[in-house]
PDB file of C-alpha atoms in Angstrom:
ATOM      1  CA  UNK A   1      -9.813 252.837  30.846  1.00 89.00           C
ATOM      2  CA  UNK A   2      -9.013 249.329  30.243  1.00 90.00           C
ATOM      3  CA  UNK A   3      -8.001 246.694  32.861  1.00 93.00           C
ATOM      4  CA  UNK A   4      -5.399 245.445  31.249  1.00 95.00           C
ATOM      5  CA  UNK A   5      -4.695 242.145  34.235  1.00 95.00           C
ATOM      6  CA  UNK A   6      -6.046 241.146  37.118  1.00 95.00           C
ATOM      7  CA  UNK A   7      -5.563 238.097  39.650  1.00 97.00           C
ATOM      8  CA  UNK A   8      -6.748 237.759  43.209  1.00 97.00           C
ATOM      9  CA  UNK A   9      -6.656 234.827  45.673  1.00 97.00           C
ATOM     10  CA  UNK A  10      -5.651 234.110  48.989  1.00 97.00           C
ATOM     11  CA  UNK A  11      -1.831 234.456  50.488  1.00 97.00           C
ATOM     12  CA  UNK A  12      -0.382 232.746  53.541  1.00 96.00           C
ATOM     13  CA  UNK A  13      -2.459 230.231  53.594  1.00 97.00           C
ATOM     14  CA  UNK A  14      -0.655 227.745  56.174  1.00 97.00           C
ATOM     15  CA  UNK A  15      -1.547 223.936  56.675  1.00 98.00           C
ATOM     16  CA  UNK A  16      -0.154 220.934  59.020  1.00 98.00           C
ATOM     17  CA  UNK A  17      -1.151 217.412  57.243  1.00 98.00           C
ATOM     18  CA  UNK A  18      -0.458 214.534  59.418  1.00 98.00           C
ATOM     19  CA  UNK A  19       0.147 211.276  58.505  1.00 97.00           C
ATOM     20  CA  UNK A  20      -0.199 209.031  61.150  1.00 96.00           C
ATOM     21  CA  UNK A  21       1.153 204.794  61.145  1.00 95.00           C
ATOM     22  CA  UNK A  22       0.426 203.830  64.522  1.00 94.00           C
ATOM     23  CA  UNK A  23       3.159 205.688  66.148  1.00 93.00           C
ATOM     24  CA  UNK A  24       4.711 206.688  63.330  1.00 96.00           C
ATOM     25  CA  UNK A  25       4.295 209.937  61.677  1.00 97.00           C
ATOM     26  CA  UNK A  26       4.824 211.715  59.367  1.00 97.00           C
ATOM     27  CA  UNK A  27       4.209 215.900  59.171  1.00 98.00           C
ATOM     28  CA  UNK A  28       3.929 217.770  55.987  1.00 97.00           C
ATOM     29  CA  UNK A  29       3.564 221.443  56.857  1.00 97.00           C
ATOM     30  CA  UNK A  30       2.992 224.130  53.589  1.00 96.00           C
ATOM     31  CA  UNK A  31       2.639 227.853  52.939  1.00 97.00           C
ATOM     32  CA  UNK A  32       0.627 228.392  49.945  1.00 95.00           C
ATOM     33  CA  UNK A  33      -0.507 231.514  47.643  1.00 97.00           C
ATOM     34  CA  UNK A  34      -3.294 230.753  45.462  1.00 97.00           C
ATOM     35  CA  UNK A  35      -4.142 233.146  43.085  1.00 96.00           C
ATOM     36  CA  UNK A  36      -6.974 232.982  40.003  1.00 96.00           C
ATOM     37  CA  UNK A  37      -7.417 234.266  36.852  1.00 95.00           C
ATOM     38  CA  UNK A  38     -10.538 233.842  34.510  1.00 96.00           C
ATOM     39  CA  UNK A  39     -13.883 235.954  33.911  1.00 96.00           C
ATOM     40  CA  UNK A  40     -13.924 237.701  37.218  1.00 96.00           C
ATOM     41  CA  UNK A  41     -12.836 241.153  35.279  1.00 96.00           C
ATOM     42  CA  UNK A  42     -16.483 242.569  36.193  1.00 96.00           C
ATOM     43  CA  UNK A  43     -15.268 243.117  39.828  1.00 96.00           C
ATOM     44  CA  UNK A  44     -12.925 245.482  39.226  1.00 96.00           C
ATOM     45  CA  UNK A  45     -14.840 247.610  36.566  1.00 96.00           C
ATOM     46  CA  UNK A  46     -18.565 247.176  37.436  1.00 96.00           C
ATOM     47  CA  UNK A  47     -18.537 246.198  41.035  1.00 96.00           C
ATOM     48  CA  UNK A  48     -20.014 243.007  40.340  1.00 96.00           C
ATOM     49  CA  UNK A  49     -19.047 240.403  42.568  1.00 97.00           C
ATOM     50  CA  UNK A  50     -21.418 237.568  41.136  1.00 96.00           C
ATOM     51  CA  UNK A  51     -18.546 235.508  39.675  1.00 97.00           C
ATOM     52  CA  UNK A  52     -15.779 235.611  42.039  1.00 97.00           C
ATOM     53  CA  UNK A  53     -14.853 232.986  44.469  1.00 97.00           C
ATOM     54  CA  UNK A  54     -14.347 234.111  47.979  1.00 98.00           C
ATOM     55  CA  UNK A  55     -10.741 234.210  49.528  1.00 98.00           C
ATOM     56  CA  UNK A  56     -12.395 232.763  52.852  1.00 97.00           C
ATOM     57  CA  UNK A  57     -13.103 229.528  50.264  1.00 98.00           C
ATOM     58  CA  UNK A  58      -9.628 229.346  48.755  1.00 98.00           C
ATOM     59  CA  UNK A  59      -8.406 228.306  51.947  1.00 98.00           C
ATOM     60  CA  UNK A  60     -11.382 226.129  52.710  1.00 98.00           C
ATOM     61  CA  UNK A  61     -10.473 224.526  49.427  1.00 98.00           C
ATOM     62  CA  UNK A  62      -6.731 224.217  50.217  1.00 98.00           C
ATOM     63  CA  UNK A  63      -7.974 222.271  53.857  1.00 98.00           C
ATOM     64  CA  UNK A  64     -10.427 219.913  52.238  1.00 98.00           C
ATOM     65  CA  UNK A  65      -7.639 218.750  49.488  1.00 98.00           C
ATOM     66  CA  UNK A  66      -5.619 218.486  52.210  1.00 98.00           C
ATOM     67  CA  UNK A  67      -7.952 216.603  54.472  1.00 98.00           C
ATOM     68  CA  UNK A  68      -8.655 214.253  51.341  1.00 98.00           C
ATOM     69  CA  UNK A  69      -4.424 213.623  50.752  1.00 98.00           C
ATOM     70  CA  UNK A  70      -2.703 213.629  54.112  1.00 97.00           C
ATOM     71  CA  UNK A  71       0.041 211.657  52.578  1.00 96.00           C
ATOM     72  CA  UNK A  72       0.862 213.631  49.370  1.00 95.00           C
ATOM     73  CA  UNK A  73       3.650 215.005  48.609  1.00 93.00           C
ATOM     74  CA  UNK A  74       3.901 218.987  47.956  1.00 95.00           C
ATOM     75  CA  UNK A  75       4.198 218.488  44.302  1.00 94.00           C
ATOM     76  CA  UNK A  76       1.284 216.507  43.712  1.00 95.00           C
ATOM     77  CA  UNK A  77      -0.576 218.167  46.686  1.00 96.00           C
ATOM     78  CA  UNK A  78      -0.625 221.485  44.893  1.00 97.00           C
ATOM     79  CA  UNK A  79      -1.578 219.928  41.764  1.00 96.00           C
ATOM     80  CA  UNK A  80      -4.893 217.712  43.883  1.00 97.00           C
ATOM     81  CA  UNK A  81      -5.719 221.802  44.565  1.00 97.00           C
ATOM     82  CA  UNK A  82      -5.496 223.488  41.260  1.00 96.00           C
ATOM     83  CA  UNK A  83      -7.279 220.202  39.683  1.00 96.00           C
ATOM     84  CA  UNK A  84     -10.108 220.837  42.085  1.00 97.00           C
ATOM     85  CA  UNK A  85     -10.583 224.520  41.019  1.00 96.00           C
ATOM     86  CA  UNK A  86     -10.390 223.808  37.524  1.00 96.00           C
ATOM     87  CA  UNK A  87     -13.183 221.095  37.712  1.00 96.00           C
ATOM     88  CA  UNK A  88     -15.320 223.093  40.128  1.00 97.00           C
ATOM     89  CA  UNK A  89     -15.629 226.695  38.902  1.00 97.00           C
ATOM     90  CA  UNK A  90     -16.302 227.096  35.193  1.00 96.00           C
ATOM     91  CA  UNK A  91     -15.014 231.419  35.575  1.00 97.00           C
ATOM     92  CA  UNK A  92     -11.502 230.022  36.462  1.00 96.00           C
ATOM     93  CA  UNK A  93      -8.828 230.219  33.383  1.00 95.00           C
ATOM     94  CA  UNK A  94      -5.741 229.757  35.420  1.00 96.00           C
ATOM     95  CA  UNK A  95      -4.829 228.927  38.794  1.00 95.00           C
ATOM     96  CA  UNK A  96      -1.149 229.785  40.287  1.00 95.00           C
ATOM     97  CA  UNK A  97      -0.123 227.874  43.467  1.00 96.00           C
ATOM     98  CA  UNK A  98       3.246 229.265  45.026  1.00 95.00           C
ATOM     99  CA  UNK A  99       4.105 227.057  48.463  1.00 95.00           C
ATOM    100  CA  UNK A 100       7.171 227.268  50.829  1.00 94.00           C
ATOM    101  CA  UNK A 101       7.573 223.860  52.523  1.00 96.00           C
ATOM    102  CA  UNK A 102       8.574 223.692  56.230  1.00 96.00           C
ATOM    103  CA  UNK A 103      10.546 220.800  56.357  1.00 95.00           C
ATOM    104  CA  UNK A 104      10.638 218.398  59.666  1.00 97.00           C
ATOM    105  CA  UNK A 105      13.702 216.046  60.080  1.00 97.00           C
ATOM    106  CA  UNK A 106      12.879 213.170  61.735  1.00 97.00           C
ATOM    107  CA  UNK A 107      15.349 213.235  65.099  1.00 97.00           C
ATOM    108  CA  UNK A 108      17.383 209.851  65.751  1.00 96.00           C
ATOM    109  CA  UNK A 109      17.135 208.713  69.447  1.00 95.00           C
ATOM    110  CA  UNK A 110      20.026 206.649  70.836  1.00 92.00           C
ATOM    111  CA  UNK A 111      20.730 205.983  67.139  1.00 94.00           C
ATOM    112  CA  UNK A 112      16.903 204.931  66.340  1.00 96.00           C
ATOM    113  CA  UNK A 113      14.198 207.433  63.798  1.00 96.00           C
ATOM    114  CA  UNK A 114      11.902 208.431  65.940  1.00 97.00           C
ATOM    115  CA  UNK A 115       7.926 208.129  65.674  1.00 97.00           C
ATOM    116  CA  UNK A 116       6.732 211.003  66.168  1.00 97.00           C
ATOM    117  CA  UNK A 117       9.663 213.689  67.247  1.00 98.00           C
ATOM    118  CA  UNK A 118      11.181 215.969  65.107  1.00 98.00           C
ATOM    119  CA  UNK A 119      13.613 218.906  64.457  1.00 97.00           C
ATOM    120  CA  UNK A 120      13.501 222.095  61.921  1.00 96.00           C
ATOM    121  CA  UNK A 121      15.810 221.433  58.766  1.00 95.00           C
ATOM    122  CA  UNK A 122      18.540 224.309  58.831  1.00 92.00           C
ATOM    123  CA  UNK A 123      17.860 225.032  62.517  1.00 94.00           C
ATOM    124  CA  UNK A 124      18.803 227.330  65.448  1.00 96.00           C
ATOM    125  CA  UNK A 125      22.059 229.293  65.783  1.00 97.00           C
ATOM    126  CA  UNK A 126      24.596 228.884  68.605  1.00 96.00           C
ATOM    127  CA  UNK A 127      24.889 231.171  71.689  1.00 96.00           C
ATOM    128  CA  UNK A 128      28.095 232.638  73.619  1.00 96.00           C
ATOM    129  CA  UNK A 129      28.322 234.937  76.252  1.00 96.00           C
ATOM    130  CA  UNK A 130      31.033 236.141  78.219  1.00 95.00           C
ATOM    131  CA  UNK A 131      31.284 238.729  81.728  1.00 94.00           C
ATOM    132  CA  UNK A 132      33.809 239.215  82.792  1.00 92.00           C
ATOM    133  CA  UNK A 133      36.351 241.415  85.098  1.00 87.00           C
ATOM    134  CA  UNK A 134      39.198 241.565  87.424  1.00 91.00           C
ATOM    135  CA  UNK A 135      37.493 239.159  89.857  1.00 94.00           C
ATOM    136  CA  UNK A 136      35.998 236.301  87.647  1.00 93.00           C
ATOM    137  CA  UNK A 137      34.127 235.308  84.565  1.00 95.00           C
ATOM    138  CA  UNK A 138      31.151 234.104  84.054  1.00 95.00           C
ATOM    139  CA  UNK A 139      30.688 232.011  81.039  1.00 96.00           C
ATOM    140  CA  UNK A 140      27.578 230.552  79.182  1.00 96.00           C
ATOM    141  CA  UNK A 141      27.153 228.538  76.168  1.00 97.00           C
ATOM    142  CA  UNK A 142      23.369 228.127  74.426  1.00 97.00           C
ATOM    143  CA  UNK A 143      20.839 228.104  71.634  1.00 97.00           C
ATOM    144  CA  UNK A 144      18.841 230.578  70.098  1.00 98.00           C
ATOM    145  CA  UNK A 145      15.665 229.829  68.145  1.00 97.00           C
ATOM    146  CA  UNK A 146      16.218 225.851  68.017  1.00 98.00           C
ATOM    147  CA  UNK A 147      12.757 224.616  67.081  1.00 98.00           C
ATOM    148  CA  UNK A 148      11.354 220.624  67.657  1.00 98.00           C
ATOM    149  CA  UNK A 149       8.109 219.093  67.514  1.00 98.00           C
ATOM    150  CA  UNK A 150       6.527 216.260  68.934  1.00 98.00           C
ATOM    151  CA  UNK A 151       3.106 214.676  66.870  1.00 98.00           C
ATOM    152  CA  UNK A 152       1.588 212.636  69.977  1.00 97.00           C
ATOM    153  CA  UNK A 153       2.365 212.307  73.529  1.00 96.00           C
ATOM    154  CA  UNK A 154       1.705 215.896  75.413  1.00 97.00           C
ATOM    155  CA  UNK A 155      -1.363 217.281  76.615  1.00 97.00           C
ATOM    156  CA  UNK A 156      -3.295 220.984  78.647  1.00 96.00           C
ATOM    157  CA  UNK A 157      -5.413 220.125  80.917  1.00 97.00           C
ATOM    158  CA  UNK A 158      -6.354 220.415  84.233  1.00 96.00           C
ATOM    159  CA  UNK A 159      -5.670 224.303  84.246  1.00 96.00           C
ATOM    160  CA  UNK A 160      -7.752 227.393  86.051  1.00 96.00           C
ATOM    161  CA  UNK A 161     -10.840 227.730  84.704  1.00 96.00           C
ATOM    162  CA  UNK A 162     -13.404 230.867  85.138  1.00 95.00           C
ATOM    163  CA  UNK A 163     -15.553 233.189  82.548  1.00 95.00           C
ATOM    164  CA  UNK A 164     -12.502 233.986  80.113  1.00 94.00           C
ATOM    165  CA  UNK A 165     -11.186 230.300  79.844  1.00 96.00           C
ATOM    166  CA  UNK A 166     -12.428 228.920  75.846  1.00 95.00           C
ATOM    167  CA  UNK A 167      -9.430 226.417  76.028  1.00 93.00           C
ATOM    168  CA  UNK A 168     -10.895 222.923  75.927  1.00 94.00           C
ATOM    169  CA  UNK A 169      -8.684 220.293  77.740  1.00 96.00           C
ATOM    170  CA  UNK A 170      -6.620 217.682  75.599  1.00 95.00           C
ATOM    171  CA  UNK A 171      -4.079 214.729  76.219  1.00 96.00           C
ATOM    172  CA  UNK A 172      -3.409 214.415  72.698  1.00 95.00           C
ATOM    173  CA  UNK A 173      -1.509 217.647  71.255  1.00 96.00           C
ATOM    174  CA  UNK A 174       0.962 218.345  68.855  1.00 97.00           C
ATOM    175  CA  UNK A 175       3.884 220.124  71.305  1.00 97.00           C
ATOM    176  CA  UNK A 176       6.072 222.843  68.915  1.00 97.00           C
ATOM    177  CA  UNK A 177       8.303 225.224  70.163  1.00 97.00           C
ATOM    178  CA  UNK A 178      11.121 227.577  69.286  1.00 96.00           C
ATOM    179  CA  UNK A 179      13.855 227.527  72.019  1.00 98.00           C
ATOM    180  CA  UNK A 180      16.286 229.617  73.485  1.00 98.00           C
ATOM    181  CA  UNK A 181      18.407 227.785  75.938  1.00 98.00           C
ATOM    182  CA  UNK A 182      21.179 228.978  77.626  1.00 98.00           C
ATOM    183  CA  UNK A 183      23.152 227.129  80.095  1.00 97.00           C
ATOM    184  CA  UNK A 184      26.110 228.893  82.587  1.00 98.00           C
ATOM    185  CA  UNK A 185      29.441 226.704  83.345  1.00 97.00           C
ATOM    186  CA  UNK A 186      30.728 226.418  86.722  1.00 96.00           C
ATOM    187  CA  UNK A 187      33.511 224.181  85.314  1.00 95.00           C
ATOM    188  CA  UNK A 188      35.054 223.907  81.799  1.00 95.00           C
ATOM    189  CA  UNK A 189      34.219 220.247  80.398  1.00 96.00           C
ATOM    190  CA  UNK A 190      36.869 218.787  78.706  1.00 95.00           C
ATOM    191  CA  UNK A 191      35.320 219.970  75.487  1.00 96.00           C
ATOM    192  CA  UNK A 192      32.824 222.620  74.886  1.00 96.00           C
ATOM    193  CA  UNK A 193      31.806 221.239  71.685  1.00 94.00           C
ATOM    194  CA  UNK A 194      31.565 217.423  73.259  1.00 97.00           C
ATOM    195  CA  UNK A 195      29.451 218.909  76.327  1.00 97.00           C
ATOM    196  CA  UNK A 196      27.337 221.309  73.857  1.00 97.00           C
ATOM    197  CA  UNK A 197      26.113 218.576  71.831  1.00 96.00           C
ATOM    198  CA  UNK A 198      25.269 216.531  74.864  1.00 97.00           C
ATOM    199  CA  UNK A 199      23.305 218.982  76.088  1.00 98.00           C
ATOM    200  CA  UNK A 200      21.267 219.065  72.931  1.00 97.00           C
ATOM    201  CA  UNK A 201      21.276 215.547  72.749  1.00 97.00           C
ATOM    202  CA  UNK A 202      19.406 215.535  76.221  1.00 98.00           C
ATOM    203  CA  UNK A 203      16.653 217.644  75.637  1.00 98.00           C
ATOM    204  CA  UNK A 204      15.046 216.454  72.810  1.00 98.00           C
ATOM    205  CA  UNK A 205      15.335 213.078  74.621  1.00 98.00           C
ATOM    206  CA  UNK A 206      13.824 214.201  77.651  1.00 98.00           C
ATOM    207  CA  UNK A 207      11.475 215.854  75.017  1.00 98.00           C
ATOM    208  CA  UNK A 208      10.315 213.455  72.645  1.00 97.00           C
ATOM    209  CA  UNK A 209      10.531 210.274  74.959  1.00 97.00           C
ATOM    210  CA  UNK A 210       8.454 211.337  78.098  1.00 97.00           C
ATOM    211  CA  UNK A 211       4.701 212.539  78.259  1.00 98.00           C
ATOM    212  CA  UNK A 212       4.489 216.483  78.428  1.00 97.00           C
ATOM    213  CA  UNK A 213       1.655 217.713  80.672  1.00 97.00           C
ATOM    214  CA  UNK A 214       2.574 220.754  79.592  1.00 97.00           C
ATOM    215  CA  UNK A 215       5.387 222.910  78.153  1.00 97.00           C
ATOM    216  CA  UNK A 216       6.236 223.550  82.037  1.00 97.00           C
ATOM    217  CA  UNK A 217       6.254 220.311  82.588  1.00 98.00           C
ATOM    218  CA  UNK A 218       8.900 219.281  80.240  1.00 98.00           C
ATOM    219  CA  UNK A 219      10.813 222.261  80.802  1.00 98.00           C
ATOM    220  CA  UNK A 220      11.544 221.237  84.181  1.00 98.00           C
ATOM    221  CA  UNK A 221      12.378 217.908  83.237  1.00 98.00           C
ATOM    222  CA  UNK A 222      14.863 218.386  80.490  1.00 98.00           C
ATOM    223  CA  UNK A 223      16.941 220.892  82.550  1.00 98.00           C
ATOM    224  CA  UNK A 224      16.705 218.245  85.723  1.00 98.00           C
ATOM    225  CA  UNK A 225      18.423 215.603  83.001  1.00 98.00           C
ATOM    226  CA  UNK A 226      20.924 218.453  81.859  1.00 98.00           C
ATOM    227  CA  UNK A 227      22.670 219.328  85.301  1.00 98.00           C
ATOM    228  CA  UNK A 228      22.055 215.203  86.121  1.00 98.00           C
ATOM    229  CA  UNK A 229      24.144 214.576  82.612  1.00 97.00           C
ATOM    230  CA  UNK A 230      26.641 217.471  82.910  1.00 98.00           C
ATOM    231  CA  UNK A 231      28.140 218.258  85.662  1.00 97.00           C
ATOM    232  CA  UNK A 232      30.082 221.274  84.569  1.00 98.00           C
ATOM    233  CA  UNK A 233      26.805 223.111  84.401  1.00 98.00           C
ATOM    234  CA  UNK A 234      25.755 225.400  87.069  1.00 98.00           C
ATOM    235  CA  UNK A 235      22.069 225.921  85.686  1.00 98.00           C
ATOM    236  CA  UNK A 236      20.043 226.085  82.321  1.00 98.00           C
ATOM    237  CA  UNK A 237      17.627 228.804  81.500  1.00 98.00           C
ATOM    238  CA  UNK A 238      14.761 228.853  79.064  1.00 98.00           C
ATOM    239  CA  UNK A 239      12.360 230.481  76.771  1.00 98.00           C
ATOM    240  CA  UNK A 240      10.012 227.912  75.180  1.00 97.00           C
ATOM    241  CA  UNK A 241       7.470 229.747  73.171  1.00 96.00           C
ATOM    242  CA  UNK A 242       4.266 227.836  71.496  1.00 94.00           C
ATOM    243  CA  UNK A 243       3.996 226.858  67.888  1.00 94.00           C
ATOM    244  CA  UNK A 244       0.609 226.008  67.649  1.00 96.00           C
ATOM    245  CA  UNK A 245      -1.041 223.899  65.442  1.00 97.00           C
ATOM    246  CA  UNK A 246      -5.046 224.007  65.848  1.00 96.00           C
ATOM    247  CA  UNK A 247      -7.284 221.465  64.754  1.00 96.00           C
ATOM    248  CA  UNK A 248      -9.138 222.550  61.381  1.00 97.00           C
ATOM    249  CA  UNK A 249     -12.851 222.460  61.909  1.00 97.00           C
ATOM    250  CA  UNK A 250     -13.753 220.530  58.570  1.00 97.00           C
ATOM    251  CA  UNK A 251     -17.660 219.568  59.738  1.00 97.00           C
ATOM    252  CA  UNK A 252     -19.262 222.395  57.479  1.00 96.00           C
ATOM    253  CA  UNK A 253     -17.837 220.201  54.538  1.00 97.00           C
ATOM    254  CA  UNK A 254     -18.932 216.941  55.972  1.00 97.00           C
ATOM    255  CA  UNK A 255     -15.491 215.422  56.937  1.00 97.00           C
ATOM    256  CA  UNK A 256     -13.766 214.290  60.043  1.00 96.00           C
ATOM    257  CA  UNK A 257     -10.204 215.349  61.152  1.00 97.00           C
ATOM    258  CA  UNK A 258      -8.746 212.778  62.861  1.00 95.00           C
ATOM    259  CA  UNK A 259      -5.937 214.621  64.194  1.00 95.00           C
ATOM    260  CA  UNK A 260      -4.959 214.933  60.600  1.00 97.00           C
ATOM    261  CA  UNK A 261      -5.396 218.366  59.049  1.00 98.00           C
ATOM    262  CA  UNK A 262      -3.927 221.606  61.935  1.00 98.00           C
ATOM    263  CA  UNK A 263      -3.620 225.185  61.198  1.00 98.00           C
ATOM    264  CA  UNK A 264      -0.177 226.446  61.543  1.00 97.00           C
ATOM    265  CA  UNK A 265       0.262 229.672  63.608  1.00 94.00           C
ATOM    266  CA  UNK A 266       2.309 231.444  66.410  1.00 87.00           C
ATOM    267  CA  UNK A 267       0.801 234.637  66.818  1.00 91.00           C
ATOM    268  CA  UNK A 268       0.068 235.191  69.103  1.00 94.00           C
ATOM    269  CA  UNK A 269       1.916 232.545  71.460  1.00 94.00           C
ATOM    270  CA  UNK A 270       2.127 231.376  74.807  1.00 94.00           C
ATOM    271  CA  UNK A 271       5.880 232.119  76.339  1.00 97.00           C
ATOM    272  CA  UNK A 272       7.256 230.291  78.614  1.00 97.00           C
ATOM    273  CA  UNK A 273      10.484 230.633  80.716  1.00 98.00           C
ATOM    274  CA  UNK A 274      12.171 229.396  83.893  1.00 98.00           C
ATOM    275  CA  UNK A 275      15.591 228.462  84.945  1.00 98.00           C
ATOM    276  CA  UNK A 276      16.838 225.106  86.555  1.00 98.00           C
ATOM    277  CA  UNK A 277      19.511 225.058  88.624  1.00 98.00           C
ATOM    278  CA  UNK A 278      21.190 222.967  91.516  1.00 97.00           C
ATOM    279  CA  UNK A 279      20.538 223.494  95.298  1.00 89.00           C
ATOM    280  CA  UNK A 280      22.813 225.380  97.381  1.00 77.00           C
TER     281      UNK A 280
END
């Protein structure tokens, strides 16, 4: 029987480039499928592997083009890939190149862009929730999946260390996360949607301004500045979990990474919680 089409490739593949000025930078994150067509037909009907291109390499390919054009943009990034295919492997007729950009606002402190923090375009969802009976209420306000970034200025280190540890310590990490917050009123403000955005406001300033020793660290901090800033607030909880975004080892293709070139992933990730609240 005939095989009437074929393509194979590699799907999901996820990269961080990092363009770094100093202290300002600039993130370009992508999601790319990378498919091939060409003489690679013998695969499927003879089990003859001889011409085909290994999926592992596709995404080697995608990190050294990416390594070689931090600054591109997605357009002409994709195109620095397909060219590099196309020149390299003879077998290779076509080569499709779907990507899905995550974009990263830069955040405005106290009016001013900010170096190196930033916030998801189209991000988070508000929270409300309500108990209450014939005795009282008990009201909270909050966000749900609200995702930031910081591209310098946080660090792990320091931390318990016996046969299982493999973490190396750093003071020079990108910090990600995807928060839930959720803060409980023990006074209406004069407006929810005033106090709301000040609350915000706060903890990606406490966030992006201060070194993080560690998601803990700046957990604490921002809900200190929160009940310091609102005083309508009883207490803040959270649930911080990790975006990571892990250096690509680019040595078997003889090039540094800088802190330039990170592999995007958060599975499995750290989760972290705690609530801050005032003293009795």
């Amino acid at each position: 029987m005939p095989l009437t089409a074929s393509t194979y490739g590699k799907g999901r593949v996820r990269v961080m480039r990092l363009a770094r000025d100093g202290d300002h930078h600039t993130p370009r994150e992508l999601t790319l499928t990378v498919l091939m067509k060409g003489g690679f037909d013998a695969a499927w009907t003879q089990a003859d592997n001889r011409a085909c291109i290994a999926t592992d390499t596709v995404k080697n390919i995608v990190n050294v083009v990416a390594a070689r054009n931090v600054a591109l943009d997605a357009e002409a990034f994709v195109q620095a890939v397909a060219a590099l295919f196309l020149d390299t492997y003879p077998q290779v007729a076509e080569i499709s190149i779907e990507g899905r950009e995550t974009r990263w606002l830069r955040h405005a402190i106290d009016g001013t862009p900010h170096g190196h923090t930033f916030t998801l375009d189209g991000n988070g969802t508000g929270y409300v929730g309500l108990v209450a009976n014939r005795a009282g209420a008990v009201l909270r306000s909050g966000l749900r999946g609200y995702t930031f970034m910081k591209t310098t200025q946080s660090g792990w280190s320091n931390f318990f260390d016996d046969g299982y540890r493999t973490l190396a310590d750093t003071d020079d990490r990108i910090a990600a996360t995807s928060m839930d917050a959720t803060w409980t009123w023990r006074d209406a403000p004069i407006d929810y949607a005033t106090a709301n955005a000040a609350v915000l406001e706060t903890l990606i300033r406490v966030f992006g301004t201060t070194y993080s020793a560690s998601v803990q660290d700046s957990m604490y901090r921002m809900g200190e500045a929160v009940l310091a800033a609102i005083p309508e607030i009883a207490e803040i909880a959270f649930a911080m979990p990790n975006k990571h975004y892990i250096p690509i080892n680019l040595r078997p293709f003889g090039l540094d990474n800088p802190g330039t070139v990170f592999l995007p992933t958060d599975e499995p990730h750290g989760q972290i919680e705690a609530t801050v609240g005032r003293a009795a």
